[in-house]
Coordinates of N, CA and C in Angstrom, one line a residue:
M424 N -265.0 227.2 -77.7 CA -265.3 227.1 -76.3 C -266.6 227.9 -76.0
S425 N -267.3 227.4 -75.1 CA -268.6 228.0 -74.8 C -268.3 228.9 -73.5
H426 N -269.1 230.0 -73.5 CA -268.9 230.9 -72.3 C -270.0 230.6 -71.3
D427 N -270.7 229.5 -71.5 CA -271.8 229.0 -70.5 C -271.1 228.4 -69.3
P428 N -271.3 228.9 -68.1 CA -270.6 228.3 -67.0 C -271.1 226.9 -66.6
N429 N -272.2 226.5 -67.1 CA -272.7 225.2 -66.8 C -272.4 224.2 -67.9
F430 N -271.6 224.6 -68.9 CA -271.2 223.7 -70.0 C -270.3 222.6 -69.5
G431 N -270.7 221.4 -69.9 CA -269.9 220.2 -69.5 C -270.0 219.8 -68.0
T432 N -271.1 220.3 -67.4 CA -271.3 219.9 -66.0 C -272.6 219.2 -65.8
G433 N -273.1 218.6 -66.8 CA -274.3 217.8 -66.7 C -274.1 216.5 -66.1
P434 N -275.1 215.8 -65.6 CA -274.9 214.5 -64.9 C -274.4 213.5 -65.9
G435 N -273.5 212.7 -65.5 CA -273.0 211.6 -66.3 C -271.9 212.0 -67.2
D436 N -271.4 213.3 -67.3 CA -270.4 213.6 -68.2 C -269.0 213.7 -67.6
G437 N -268.9 213.3 -66.3 CA -267.6 213.2 -65.7 C -267.2 214.5 -65.0
H438 N -267.9 215.5 -65.2 CA -267.6 216.8 -64.7 C -268.4 217.3 -63.5
D439 N -269.4 216.5 -63.1 CA -270.2 216.8 -62.0 C -269.5 216.5 -60.7
P440 N -269.2 217.5 -59.9 CA -268.4 217.3 -58.7 C -269.1 216.3 -57.7
H441 N -270.4 216.4 -57.6 CA -271.1 215.5 -56.7 C -271.0 214.0 -57.1
A442 N -271.1 213.8 -58.4 CA -271.0 212.4 -58.9 C -269.6 211.9 -58.8
R443 N -268.6 212.8 -59.0 CA -267.2 212.4 -58.8 C -266.9 212.1 -57.3
A444 N -267.5 212.9 -56.4 CA -267.3 212.6 -54.9 C -267.9 211.3 -54.5
A445 N -269.1 211.0 -55.1 CA -269.8 209.8 -54.8 C -269.0 208.6 -55.3
A446 N -268.5 208.7 -56.5 CA -267.7 207.6 -57.1 C -266.4 207.4 -56.2
D447 N -265.8 208.5 -55.8 CA -264.6 208.4 -55.0 C -264.9 207.7 -53.6
E448 N -266.0 208.1 -53.0 CA -266.4 207.5 -51.8 C -266.7 206.0 -51.9
A449 N -267.3 205.6 -53.0 CA -267.6 204.2 -53.3 C -266.3 203.4 -53.5
A450 N -265.3 204.0 -54.2 CA -264.1 203.4 -54.4 C -263.3 203.2 -53.1
E451 N -263.4 204.2 -52.2 CA -262.7 204.1 -50.9 C -263.4 203.0 -50.1
R452 N -264.7 203.0 -50.1 CA -265.4 202.0 -49.3 C -265.0 200.6 -49.8
E453 N -264.9 200.4 -51.1 CA -264.5 199.1 -51.6 C -263.1 198.7 -51.3
A454 N -262.2 199.7 -51.3 CA -260.8 199.5 -50.9 C -260.6 199.1 -49.5
L455 N -261.5 199.7 -48.6 CA -261.3 199.5 -47.2 C -262.2 198.4 -46.6
R456 N -263.1 197.9 -47.4 CA -263.9 196.8 -46.9 C -263.1 195.5 -46.7
A457 N -263.4 195.0 -45.5 CA -262.7 193.7 -45.2 C -263.8 192.7 -44.7
D458 N -263.5 191.5 -44.8 CA -264.4 190.4 -44.4 C -263.7 189.5 -43.4
L459 N -264.5 188.5 -43.0 CA -263.9 187.5 -42.0 C -262.6 186.8 -42.4
P460 N -262.5 186.4 -43.7 CA -261.1 185.8 -44.0 C -260.0 186.8 -43.8
D461 N -260.2 188.0 -44.0 CA -259.1 189.0 -43.8 C -258.9 189.1 -42.3
A462 N -259.9 189.1 -41.5 CA -259.7 189.2 -40.0 C -259.1 187.9 -39.5
H463 N -259.4 186.7 -40.0 CA -258.8 185.5 -39.6 C -257.3 185.6 -39.9
F464 N -256.9 186.1 -41.1 CA -255.5 186.2 -41.4 C -254.8 187.2 -40.4
G465 N -255.5 188.3 -40.1 CA -254.9 189.2 -39.1 C -254.7 188.6 -37.7
L466 N -255.7 187.8 -37.3 CA -255.6 187.1 -36.0 C -254.4 186.1 -36.1
A467 N -254.3 185.4 -37.2 CA -253.2 184.4 -37.3 C -251.8 185.2 -37.3
A468 N -251.8 186.3 -37.9 CA -250.5 187.1 -37.9 C -250.2 187.6 -36.5
A469 N -251.3 188.0 -35.7 CA -251.1 188.5 -34.4 C -250.6 187.4 -33.5
I470 N -251.1 186.2 -33.7 CA -250.7 185.0 -32.9 C -249.2 184.7 -33.2
I471 N -248.9 184.7 -34.5 CA -247.5 184.4 -34.9 C -246.5 185.5 -34.4
L472 N -247.0 186.7 -34.5 CA -246.1 187.8 -33.9 C -245.9 187.7 -32.4
S473 N -247.0 187.3 -31.7 CA -246.8 187.1 -30.3 C -245.9 186.0 -30.0
A474 N -246.0 184.9 -30.7 CA -245.1 183.8 -30.5 C -243.7 184.1 -30.8
L475 N -243.4 184.8 -31.9 CA -242.1 185.2 -32.3 C -241.5 186.2 -31.3
V476 N -242.2 187.1 -30.8 CA -241.7 188.1 -29.8 C -241.5 187.3 -28.5
G477 N -242.3 186.4 -28.1 CA -242.1 185.6 -26.9 C -240.9 184.7 -27.0
A478 N -240.7 184.1 -28.2 CA -239.5 183.2 -28.4 C -238.2 183.9 -28.5
F479 N -238.2 185.1 -29.2 CA -236.9 185.7 -29.5 C -236.6 186.9 -28.6
V480 N -237.6 187.5 -27.9 CA -237.3 188.6 -27.0 C -237.4 188.2 -25.6
A481 N -238.7 188.0 -25.2 CA -238.9 187.5 -23.8 C -240.4 187.0 -23.8
P482 N -240.7 186.0 -23.1 CA -242.0 185.5 -23.0 C -243.0 186.5 -22.5
L483 N -242.6 187.4 -21.6 CA -243.4 188.4 -21.1 C -243.9 189.4 -22.2
Y484 N -242.9 189.7 -23.0 CA -243.3 190.7 -24.1 C -244.2 190.0 -25.1
G485 N -244.1 188.7 -25.3 CA -245.0 188.0 -26.2 C -246.4 188.1 -25.6
L486 N -246.5 187.9 -24.3 CA -247.8 188.0 -23.6 C -248.4 189.4 -23.7
L487 N -247.5 190.4 -23.6 CA -247.9 191.8 -23.7 C -248.5 192.1 -25.1
V488 N -247.9 191.6 -26.2 CA -248.4 191.8 -27.5 C -249.8 191.1 -27.6
A489 N -249.9 189.9 -27.2 CA -251.2 189.2 -27.2 C -252.2 189.9 -26.4
G490 N -251.8 190.4 -25.2 CA -252.7 191.1 -24.3 C -253.2 192.5 -24.9
A491 N -252.3 193.1 -25.7 CA -252.7 194.4 -26.3 C -253.8 194.1 -27.4
F492 N -253.6 193.1 -28.2 CA -254.7 192.8 -29.1 C -256.0 192.4 -28.4
A493 N -255.9 191.6 -27.3 CA -257.1 191.2 -26.6 C -257.7 192.5 -26.0
A494 N -256.9 193.4 -25.5 CA -257.5 194.6 -24.9 C -258.2 195.5 -26.0
I495 N -257.6 195.6 -27.1 CA -258.2 196.3 -28.2 C -259.6 195.7 -28.6
F496 N -259.6 194.4 -28.7 CA -260.8 193.7 -29.0 C -261.9 193.9 -27.9
L497 N -261.5 193.9 -26.7 CA -262.5 194.0 -25.6 C -263.0 195.5 -25.5
V498 N -262.2 196.4 -25.8 CA -262.6 197.8 -25.8 C -263.6 198.1 -27.0
V499 N -263.2 197.6 -28.1 CA -264.1 197.7 -29.3 C -265.5 197.0 -29.0
L500 N -265.4 195.8 -28.5 CA -266.6 195.0 -28.2 C -267.5 195.8 -27.2
G501 N -266.8 196.4 -26.2 CA -267.6 197.2 -25.2 C -268.3 198.3 -25.8
V502 N -267.6 199.0 -26.8 CA -268.3 200.1 -27.5 C -269.4 199.6 -28.3
Q503 N -269.2 198.5 -29.0 CA -270.2 197.9 -29.9 C -271.4 197.5 -29.1
C504 N -271.2 197.0 -27.8 CA -272.3 196.5 -27.0 C -273.1 197.6 -26.3
L505 N -272.7 198.8 -26.4 CA -273.4 199.9 -25.7 C -274.9 199.9 -26.2
A506 N -275.1 199.6 -27.4 CA -276.5 199.5 -27.9 C -277.2 198.2 -27.6
G507 N -276.5 197.3 -27.0 CA -277.0 195.9 -26.7 C -276.1 194.9 -27.3
F508 N -276.0 193.8 -26.6 CA -275.1 192.7 -27.1 C -275.8 191.9 -28.1
T509 N -275.2 191.7 -29.3 CA -275.6 190.8 -30.3 C -274.4 190.1 -30.9
W510 N -274.5 189.0 -31.6 CA -273.4 188.4 -32.3 C -272.8 189.3 -33.4
E511 N -273.7 190.1 -33.9 CA -273.2 191.1 -34.9 C -272.2 192.1 -34.3
S512 N -272.4 192.4 -33.0 CA -271.4 193.3 -32.3 C -270.1 192.6 -32.1
V513 N -270.1 191.3 -31.8 CA -268.9 190.5 -31.7 C -268.2 190.5 -33.1
R514 N -268.9 190.2 -34.1 CA -268.3 190.1 -35.5 C -267.7 191.5 -35.9
R515 N -268.4 192.6 -35.6 CA -267.8 193.9 -35.9 C -266.6 194.2 -35.1
A516 N -266.6 193.8 -33.8 CA -265.4 194.1 -33.0 C -264.2 193.2 -33.5
Y517 N -264.5 192.0 -33.9 CA -263.4 191.1 -34.5 C -262.9 191.7 -35.8
L518 N -263.8 192.2 -36.6 CA -263.3 192.9 -37.9 C -262.5 194.1 -37.6
V519 N -262.9 194.9 -36.7 CA -262.2 196.2 -36.4 C -260.8 195.8 -35.8
T520 N -260.7 194.8 -35.0 CA -259.5 194.5 -34.4 C -258.5 193.8 -35.3
F521 N -259.0 192.9 -36.2 CA -258.0 192.1 -36.9 C -258.1 192.2 -38.4
A522 N -259.0 192.9 -39.0 CA -259.2 193.0 -40.4 C -258.0 193.7 -41.2
W523 N -257.1 194.2 -40.4 CA -255.9 194.8 -41.1 C -255.1 193.7 -41.8
G524 N -255.4 192.4 -41.5 CA -254.7 191.4 -42.2 C -254.9 191.4 -43.7
R525 N -255.9 192.1 -44.2 CA -256.1 192.3 -45.6 C -254.9 192.9 -46.3
W526 N -254.2 193.8 -45.6 CA -253.1 194.6 -46.2 C -251.7 194.0 -45.9
L527 N -251.7 192.8 -45.4 CA -250.3 192.1 -45.2 C -249.9 191.4 -46.5

């Protein structure tokens, strides 16, 4: 064993803490990245959930579930539009609201 404190901490050898942190962040971004098909699936799940709650519990509660998702979308859209309205802001609000469908 070497008594050099920098032994085995060169770039690319797997012991560089900054390289490991960057690799971990890249892996987290990839795991959390969602796209429009994921959001479409989340929207479909929200619609089905609202219909099931409305059919088996009470129609008012089904409307409340749907209204909660609509309210979340509108709040996120409002925040996205603070810098100006674009279709990209609508897309991002849609992804934030419904992209959880990726994990169903």
